[in-house]
Coordinates of C-alpha atoms and ligand atoms in Angstrom, one line a residue:
M1 CA 119.3 107.5 60.0
E2 CA 117.1 104.4 59.8
S3 CA 117.9 101.1 61.2
T4 CA 116.2 97.7 61.4
V5 CA 116.5 94.9 63.9
K6 CA 114.8 91.5 64.0
T7 CA 113.7 89.6 67.0
R8 CA 111.3 86.9 68.1
C9 CA 109.5 89.2 70.6
C10 CA 109.4 93.0 70.9
I11 CA 108.1 94.4 74.2
V12 CA 107.2 98.1 74.2
G13 CA 107.6 99.7 77.7
G14 CA 110.1 99.1 80.4
G15 CA 107.8 99.4 83.4
P16 CA 107.1 96.5 85.9
A17 CA 105.2 94.5 83.2
G18 CA 107.7 95.0 80.4
I19 CA 110.9 94.4 82.3
M20 CA 109.6 91.4 84.2
L21 CA 108.2 89.9 80.9
G22 CA 111.5 90.6 79.1
L23 CA 113.5 88.9 81.9
L24 CA 111.3 85.9 81.9
L25 CA 111.3 85.4 78.1
A26 CA 115.0 86.0 77.8
R27 CA 115.6 83.6 80.7
A28 CA 113.6 81.0 78.8
N29 CA 115.9 81.5 75.8
V30 CA 113.5 83.7 73.6
A31 CA 115.2 86.5 71.8
T32 CA 113.5 89.6 73.3
V33 CA 113.9 93.3 72.6
V34 CA 112.5 95.8 75.1
L35 CA 112.0 99.5 74.0
E36 CA 111.7 102.1 76.8
K37 CA 111.2 105.8 75.9
H38 CA 113.0 107.2 79.0
A39 CA 116.8 107.3 79.3
D40 CA 116.6 105.7 82.8
F41 CA 114.1 104.3 85.3
L42 CA 114.6 107.3 87.7
R43 CA 111.3 109.1 87.3
D44 CA 108.8 110.8 89.4
F45 CA 107.2 108.8 92.2
R46 CA 105.3 105.9 90.4
G47 CA 104.1 103.9 93.3
D48 CA 106.2 101.5 95.3
T49 CA 104.0 99.0 97.0
V50 CA 105.5 95.5 96.5
H51 CA 102.9 93.1 97.8
P52 CA 103.4 89.5 99.0
S53 CA 102.3 88.2 95.5
T54 CA 105.4 89.9 93.9
L55 CA 107.7 88.8 96.8
E56 CA 106.7 85.2 95.9
I57 CA 107.7 85.8 92.3
L58 CA 111.0 87.3 93.2
T59 CA 111.7 84.3 95.5
E60 CA 110.9 81.9 92.6
L61 CA 113.3 83.8 90.4
G62 CA 116.1 83.6 93.1
L63 CA 116.0 87.4 93.4
K64 CA 114.6 87.8 96.9
Q65 CA 118.0 88.3 98.6
R66 CA 118.9 91.1 96.1
F67 CA 115.5 92.6 96.5
D68 CA 115.9 92.6 100.3
A69 CA 119.1 94.6 100.0
L70 CA 117.3 97.5 98.2
P71 CA 116.4 100.5 100.3
Q72 CA 112.9 99.7 101.6
R73 CA 110.5 99.7 104.5
R74 CA 108.5 96.6 105.4
I75 CA 104.9 97.3 106.4
N76 CA 102.9 94.7 108.3
E77 CA 99.9 96.8 109.1
I78 CA 98.1 99.8 107.6
E79 CA 96.4 102.2 110.0
G80 CA 93.6 104.5 109.6
W81 CA 94.0 107.8 111.4
F82 CA 90.6 108.8 112.9
A83 CA 89.5 111.5 115.3
D84 CA 90.3 109.3 118.3
G85 CA 93.7 108.1 117.0
A86 CA 95.1 105.3 114.8
H87 CA 93.2 102.0 114.2
V88 CA 94.7 99.0 112.3
M89 CA 92.6 98.6 109.2
G90 CA 94.8 96.1 107.3
D91 CA 97.0 93.4 108.8
F92 CA 99.5 91.4 106.8
R93 CA 100.8 89.4 109.8
G94 CA 98.7 86.3 109.1
L95 CA 100.0 86.0 105.5
K96 CA 102.5 83.3 104.6
P97 CA 105.3 83.2 103.7
F98 CA 105.6 87.0 103.6
P99 CA 103.6 88.7 106.4
Y100 CA 104.4 92.2 105.1
M101 CA 104.5 94.4 102.0
S102 CA 107.6 96.3 101.0
L103 CA 107.7 99.9 100.1
V104 CA 110.5 100.1 97.5
P105 CA 111.3 102.9 95.1
Q106 CA 110.0 101.6 91.8
W107 CA 113.2 102.6 90.0
D108 CA 115.3 100.4 92.3
L109 CA 113.1 97.5 91.6
L110 CA 113.2 98.1 87.8
N111 CA 117.0 98.6 87.8
M112 CA 117.4 95.3 89.7
L113 CA 115.1 93.4 87.2
A114 CA 116.8 95.0 84.2
E115 CA 120.3 94.1 85.5
E116 CA 119.1 90.5 86.0
A117 CA 117.6 90.4 82.5
Q118 CA 120.8 91.8 81.0
R119 CA 122.7 88.7 82.2
H120 CA 120.8 86.8 79.5
P121 CA 122.3 87.0 76.0
N122 CA 118.8 86.9 74.5
F123 CA 117.7 90.2 76.2
T124 CA 118.3 93.6 74.6
L125 CA 117.1 96.8 76.2
H126 CA 116.9 100.0 74.1
M127 CA 116.5 103.0 76.4
N128 CA 115.6 106.4 74.9
T129 CA 113.6 104.6 72.3
E130 CA 110.0 105.7 71.9
A131 CA 107.6 103.4 69.9
T132 CA 105.5 105.5 67.5
G133 CA 103.4 103.0 65.6
L134 CA 102.9 99.5 64.2
L135 CA 103.6 98.0 60.8
Y136 CA 101.5 95.2 59.4
H137 CA 102.1 92.2 57.1
D138 CA 99.2 90.0 56.0
N139 CA 96.9 91.7 58.4
R140 CA 99.2 90.8 61.3
V141 CA 101.3 93.2 63.4
A142 CA 104.8 92.5 62.2
A143 CA 107.0 95.4 63.5
V144 CA 107.2 98.4 65.7
T145 CA 108.5 101.8 64.6
A146 CA 110.3 103.8 67.1
T147 CA 112.3 107.0 67.4
T148 CA 115.8 107.1 69.0
P149 CA 118.4 109.8 69.4
E150 CA 120.1 108.3 66.3
G151 CA 117.0 108.2 64.1
V152 CA 114.2 105.8 63.3
L153 CA 114.3 102.2 64.4
H154 CA 112.1 99.4 63.0
V155 CA 111.9 96.3 65.1
H156 CA 110.5 93.4 63.2
A157 CA 109.1 90.7 65.6
D158 CA 107.0 87.6 65.5
L159 CA 105.1 89.0 68.5
V160 CA 104.8 92.5 69.8
I161 CA 103.7 93.0 73.4
G162 CA 102.5 96.4 74.6
C163 CA 103.5 97.1 78.2
D164 CA 103.5 100.9 77.6
G165 CA 101.2 101.8 80.4
R166 CA 97.8 103.5 80.8
Q167 CA 98.5 106.0 77.9
S168 CA 99.5 103.1 75.6
C169 CA 100.3 104.2 72.1
L170 CA 100.2 100.6 70.8
R171 CA 96.7 100.3 72.0
D172 CA 95.7 103.4 70.0
A173 CA 97.7 102.2 67.0
A174 CA 95.8 98.9 67.0
A175 CA 92.4 100.7 67.5
L176 CA 91.8 98.9 70.8
Q177 CA 89.4 100.9 72.9
P178 CA 89.4 100.5 76.7
Q179 CA 86.1 100.5 78.6
N180 CA 86.1 103.2 81.2
L181 CA 84.8 101.9 84.6
G182 CA 84.9 105.3 86.2
A183 CA 86.8 106.9 89.1
P184 CA 85.5 109.7 91.3
M185 CA 88.9 110.9 92.3
D186 CA 92.4 112.1 91.4
V187 CA 95.5 112.0 93.6
L188 CA 98.0 114.7 94.4
W189 CA 101.4 113.2 95.3
F190 CA 104.0 115.1 97.3
R191 CA 106.8 114.6 99.8
L192 CA 107.3 115.9 103.3
P193 CA 110.3 115.4 105.6
R194 CA 109.8 112.7 108.3
H195 CA 111.2 113.4 111.8
P196 CA 112.6 110.6 114.0
D197 CA 109.9 111.2 116.6
D198 CA 107.0 111.0 114.0
P199 CA 104.5 108.1 114.3
A200 CA 106.1 105.0 112.8
G201 CA 103.3 103.6 110.7
T202 CA 101.8 103.9 107.3
Y203 CA 98.4 105.7 107.4
G204 CA 95.3 106.6 105.7
V205 CA 93.7 109.7 107.1
P206 CA 90.0 109.8 106.0
G207 CA 88.2 113.0 106.1
K208 CA 85.5 115.0 104.3
G209 CA 86.3 116.7 101.0
N210 CA 89.6 115.0 100.7
F211 CA 91.7 112.5 102.5
L212 CA 95.4 111.7 102.9
V213 CA 97.6 108.7 102.7
L214 CA 101.0 108.8 104.3
L215 CA 103.6 106.3 103.3
N216 CA 106.5 106.0 105.7
R217 CA 109.7 106.1 103.6
N218 CA 112.0 106.4 106.6
D219 CA 113.4 109.9 106.1
Y220 CA 110.4 111.3 104.3
W221 CA 106.6 110.9 104.0
Q222 CA 105.4 110.1 100.5
A223 CA 102.0 111.7 100.9
A224 CA 98.9 111.4 98.7
C225 CA 96.0 113.8 98.9
V226 CA 92.9 112.2 97.3
I227 CA 90.6 114.8 95.8
A228 CA 87.4 114.8 93.8
K229 CA 87.9 114.1 90.1
G230 CA 89.0 117.2 88.2
G231 CA 89.5 119.3 91.4
S232 CA 93.2 119.8 90.9
A233 CA 92.9 122.9 88.6
R234 CA 90.6 124.6 91.2
L235 CA 93.0 123.9 94.0
R236 CA 96.0 125.1 92.0
A237 CA 94.3 128.4 91.3
D238 CA 94.8 129.2 95.0
P239 CA 98.2 129.8 96.6
I240 CA 100.1 126.7 97.7
A241 CA 99.8 128.1 101.3
D242 CA 96.0 127.2 101.3
F243 CA 96.9 123.6 100.4
R244 CA 99.6 123.5 103.0
A245 CA 97.1 124.8 105.7
R246 CA 94.6 122.1 104.6
I247 CA 97.1 119.3 105.1
A248 CA 98.3 120.7 108.5
R249 CA 94.8 121.0 109.7
R250 CA 94.1 117.4 108.8
V251 CA 97.4 116.0 110.2
P252 CA 98.6 118.4 112.9
F253 CA 102.1 116.8 113.4
L254 CA 103.0 117.8 109.8
A255 CA 102.4 121.5 110.6
D256 CA 106.1 122.1 111.6
R257 CA 107.5 121.1 108.2
I258 CA 104.6 121.8 105.9
D259 CA 106.4 125.0 104.6
T260 CA 109.0 122.7 102.9
L261 CA 106.3 122.2 100.3
A262 CA 107.5 125.3 98.5
S263 CA 105.3 125.4 95.3
W264 CA 102.7 123.6 93.3
D265 CA 105.6 122.3 91.1
E266 CA 106.3 119.8 93.9
V267 CA 102.8 118.4 93.8
K268 CA 102.2 115.8 91.1
L269 CA 98.8 115.0 89.8
L270 CA 97.8 111.4 89.1
E271 CA 94.5 111.4 87.1
V272 CA 93.0 108.2 88.4
R273 CA 91.5 105.9 85.7
V274 CA 90.0 102.5 86.1
D275 CA 89.6 100.9 82.7
R276 CA 89.9 97.6 80.9
L277 CA 90.2 96.5 77.3
P278 CA 87.4 94.1 76.2
Q279 CA 90.0 92.5 74.0
W280 CA 93.7 92.5 74.9
H281 CA 95.1 91.3 71.6
R282 CA 95.1 91.5 67.8
P283 CA 97.0 89.1 65.5
G284 CA 100.7 89.6 66.4
L285 CA 100.0 92.0 69.3
L286 CA 99.2 91.5 73.0
L287 CA 98.7 94.2 75.6
I288 CA 99.2 93.6 79.4
G289 CA 99.6 95.6 82.6
D290 CA 98.2 99.1 82.7
A291 CA 98.0 99.1 78.9
A292 CA 95.3 96.5 79.2
H293 CA 93.7 97.6 82.5
A294 CA 94.5 100.8 84.4
M295 CA 93.8 100.2 88.1
S296 CA 92.6 102.6 90.9
P297 CA 95.3 103.3 93.5
I298 CA 93.1 101.6 96.1
G299 CA 95.2 98.8 97.6
G300 CA 98.4 99.8 95.7
V301 CA 98.0 96.8 93.3
G302 CA 99.1 98.3 89.9
I303 CA 102.7 97.2 90.0
N304 CA 101.7 93.8 91.4
L305 CA 99.0 93.0 88.8
A306 CA 101.4 94.1 86.0
I307 CA 103.9 91.6 87.3
Q308 CA 101.3 88.9 87.6
D309 CA 100.3 89.6 84.0
A310 CA 104.0 89.3 82.9
V311 CA 104.4 86.0 84.7
A312 CA 101.2 84.5 83.2
A313 CA 102.2 85.8 79.7
A314 CA 105.6 84.3 80.0
N315 CA 104.2 80.9 81.2
I316 CA 101.8 80.8 78.2
L317 CA 103.9 82.5 75.5
A318 CA 107.4 81.0 76.2
P319 CA 106.6 77.6 74.8
A320 CA 104.9 79.1 71.8
L321 CA 107.8 81.4 71.1
L322 CA 110.3 78.5 71.5
A323 CA 108.4 76.4 69.0
P324 CA 108.7 77.3 65.3
G325 CA 106.0 79.5 63.6
L326 CA 104.1 82.5 64.7
P327 CA 102.2 82.6 68.0
N328 CA 98.5 82.4 67.1
D329 CA 95.5 84.3 68.3
A330 CA 94.3 81.4 70.6
T331 CA 97.7 81.6 72.5
L332 CA 97.3 85.4 72.9
A333 CA 93.6 84.9 74.0
A334 CA 94.8 82.4 76.6
V335 CA 96.8 85.1 78.3
Q336 CA 93.8 87.4 78.5
Q337 CA 91.6 84.5 79.7
R338 CA 94.0 83.7 82.4
R339 CA 94.3 87.3 83.7
L340 CA 90.8 88.6 83.1
L341 CA 89.1 87.2 86.2
P342 CA 91.7 88.4 88.8
T343 CA 91.7 91.9 87.1
K344 CA 87.9 92.0 87.1
I345 CA 87.6 91.0 90.7
I346 CA 90.1 93.6 91.9
Q347 CA 88.6 96.3 89.7
A348 CA 85.1 95.4 91.0
I349 CA 86.2 95.8 94.6
Q350 CA 87.9 99.1 93.8
V351 CA 84.9 100.5 92.0
L352 CA 82.6 99.4 94.9
L353 CA 84.9 101.2 97.5
Q354 CA 85.1 104.2 95.2
R355 CA 81.3 104.4 94.9
R356 CA 80.3 103.6 98.5
I357 CA 83.0 105.2 100.5
I358 CA 85.3 107.5 98.5
A359 CA 82.8 109.4 96.3
P360 CA 80.4 110.4 99.2
A361 CA 83.3 111.5 101.4
L362 CA 84.8 113.6 98.7
A363 CA 81.4 115.2 97.9
S364 CA 81.1 116.5 101.5
Q365 CA 82.3 119.9 102.7
D366 CA 85.9 119.8 104.0
D367 CA 85.8 120.5 107.8
G368 CA 89.5 120.0 108.2
K369 CA 89.0 117.2 110.8
P370 CA 89.8 113.5 110.7
M371 CA 86.7 111.3 110.5
R372 CA 85.1 109.5 113.4
L373 CA 85.2 105.7 113.2
S374 CA 81.8 104.2 113.9
G375 CA 81.4 101.9 116.8
V376 CA 80.3 99.0 114.6
V377 CA 83.4 99.3 112.4
R378 CA 85.6 99.6 115.5
F379 CA 84.0 96.4 116.9
F380 CA 84.7 94.4 113.7
L381 CA 88.2 95.7 113.5
R382 CA 89.0 94.1 116.8
S383 CA 89.1 90.8 114.9
R384 CA 92.5 90.0 113.4
L385 CA 90.7 87.8 110.8
I386 CA 88.7 90.8 109.6
R387 CA 91.7 93.1 109.6
S388 CA 93.6 90.5 107.5
I389 CA 90.9 90.6 104.7
P390 CA 92.2 93.7 102.9
A391 CA 95.8 92.4 103.2
R392 CA 94.8 89.1 101.7
V393 CA 92.6 90.6 98.9
F394 CA 95.2 93.2 97.7
G395 CA 98.4 91.6 99.0
K396 CA 97.9 88.1 97.7
G397 CA 95.3 88.7 95.0
F398 CA 93.3 86.1 93.1
R399 CA 94.5 83.3 90.9
R400 CA 98.1 83.9 91.9
E401 CA 100.8 83.2 89.2
H402 CA 103.9 81.2 89.7
V403 CA 107.0 81.2 87.4
R404 CA 106.6 78.2 85.1
S405 CA 108.4 79.5 82.0
P406 CA 111.5 77.4 81.3
Q407 CA 114.6 77.6 83.4
P408 CA 117.8 79.2 82.0
P409 CA 120.1 76.6 80.5
A410 CA 122.8 75.6 83.0
S411 CA 126.0 77.6 82.4
Ligands
LIG501 C1 101.9 108.7 90.7 C2 101.6 107.2 90.7 C3 101.5 106.5 91.8 C4 101.2 105.1 91.8 N1 101.2 104.4 93.0 C5 101.1 103.1 93.0 C6 101.4 102.3 94.2 O1 101.6 102.8 95.2 N2 101.3 101.0 94.1 C7 101.1 100.3 92.9 O2 101.1 99.1 92.8 N3 100.9 101.0 91.7 C8 100.9 102.4 91.8 N4 100.8 103.1 90.6 C9 100.5 102.4 89.4 C10 101.6 101.6 88.9 O3 102.7 102.5 88.7 C11 101.2 101.0 87.6 O4 100.0 100.3 87.7 C12 102.3 100.0 87.1 O5 103.5 100.7 87.1 C13 101.9 99.4 85.8 O6 103.0 98.8 85.2 P1 103.1 98.7 83.7 O7 104.5 98.1 83.4 O8 101.9 98.1 83.1 O9 103.1 100.2 83.1 P2 104.0 101.5 83.5 O10 104.6 101.3 84.8 O11 103.2 102.7 83.2 O12 105.2 101.4 82.5 C14 105.0 101.7 81.1 C15 106.4 102.0 80.6 O13 106.3 102.2 79.2 C16 107.1 103.3 78.8 N5 106.5 103.8 77.6 C17 105.3 104.4 77.5 N6 105.0 104.7 76.2 C18 106.1 104.2 75.5 C19 106.4 104.3 74.1 N7 105.6 104.8 73.2 N8 107.6 103.7 73.7 C20 108.5 103.2 74.7 N9 108.2 103.2 76.0 C21 107.0 103.7 76.4 C22 107.0 104.2 80.0 O14 108.0 105.2 80.1 C23 107.0 103.2 81.2 O15 108.3 103.0 81.6 C24 101.0 104.5 90.6 C25 101.1 105.2 89.4 C26 101.4 106.5 89.4 C27 101.4 107.3 88.1

């Protein structure tokens, strides 16, 4: 069966960028349809670091209280686990008004935003609906084709916005080619139980050959093992017991529960990419979030930049979509122009850290031991000002966005 709907704006992808943008546009009274290929938001671990920049946006939207009620852990410092114990490497305490970041399952955040968006009559969310291509009229993107369990859906829209992530099919359909900035690593994600007497922090455990990140999720550790790019297949060729032994050697307190990692099926690979589109738009089409710029996991900024993009896009596009006529190229270019600099700065920092610290460490032979922290670094880390720099850079970001798209009409 084929069906057709018409709307002012069609957003493809119900991740942080798509759902936030859908909420903001519908709230501003713009008829908005969001297509999401999955049946729900409950997926594999997708990252859950909600930084102060996003907490500010949630506050501006009046959603902070509801957000605070979601299951979460507030983190006000990130520690590095070295041979002589833990050292604070990042300190959020000096940030205002939110001196912490929250670790919140991404599906809970998305469910909350989608519920809020659905209060607005102009918002329509089609789950289980996978965009497959674009249709053009007068050399302008005019519609999205999608498959649904009921058949093919055509969504005609005055503007299509691709928020469909790092594998964006709309980007491919529009022949927009990202520039690859390079990443020397991939990440293996897995969970381990957390015991009440475990250390209470959130840790990076640097080492040679690979290193670990342990996110404290109250009753479990969300663990990441950073490995050299393309190294996953080689590791997986060995029994999972070898991997378990490697983790237990690096973090001895995990040894007593490492056997709960029963098979390689429980270890998910994130192929790290850092890329950016030179141009984020075509007539009738704009790409934002990971679809426009995939980020390195360094700093846990992906969700937060996607949300900043959505806020900037809504601020610029809502007035154009409320006015008669089609949003023109200059309006779409203004969104890219607004978001390009902060994206470039963060990616440049990530690429620098990848080249200077991560790549050399991953290239060395794994000796199973945590690294030693040099005396010079230890000296500098005594200063709270220095410890607050990573928190400021990644937690607050650059050119922070604020919700300026129109308010909902009083009911
Ligand atoms: C394993 C993992 C761990 C991560 N850890 C972190 C972290 O700790 N902190 C952090 O900030 N970031 C993290 N990230 C990155 C973060 O998830 C992304 O940067 C962020 O979600 C980008 O948001 P987005 O909305 O642009 O894209 P996405 O979140 O990728 O959302 C895209 C959405 O589009 C949907 N979609 C895709 N194609 C189609 C289609 N054809 N039709 C319809 N729908 C479609 C997808 O199902 C998805 O819901 C992690 C990512 C992964 C994979």
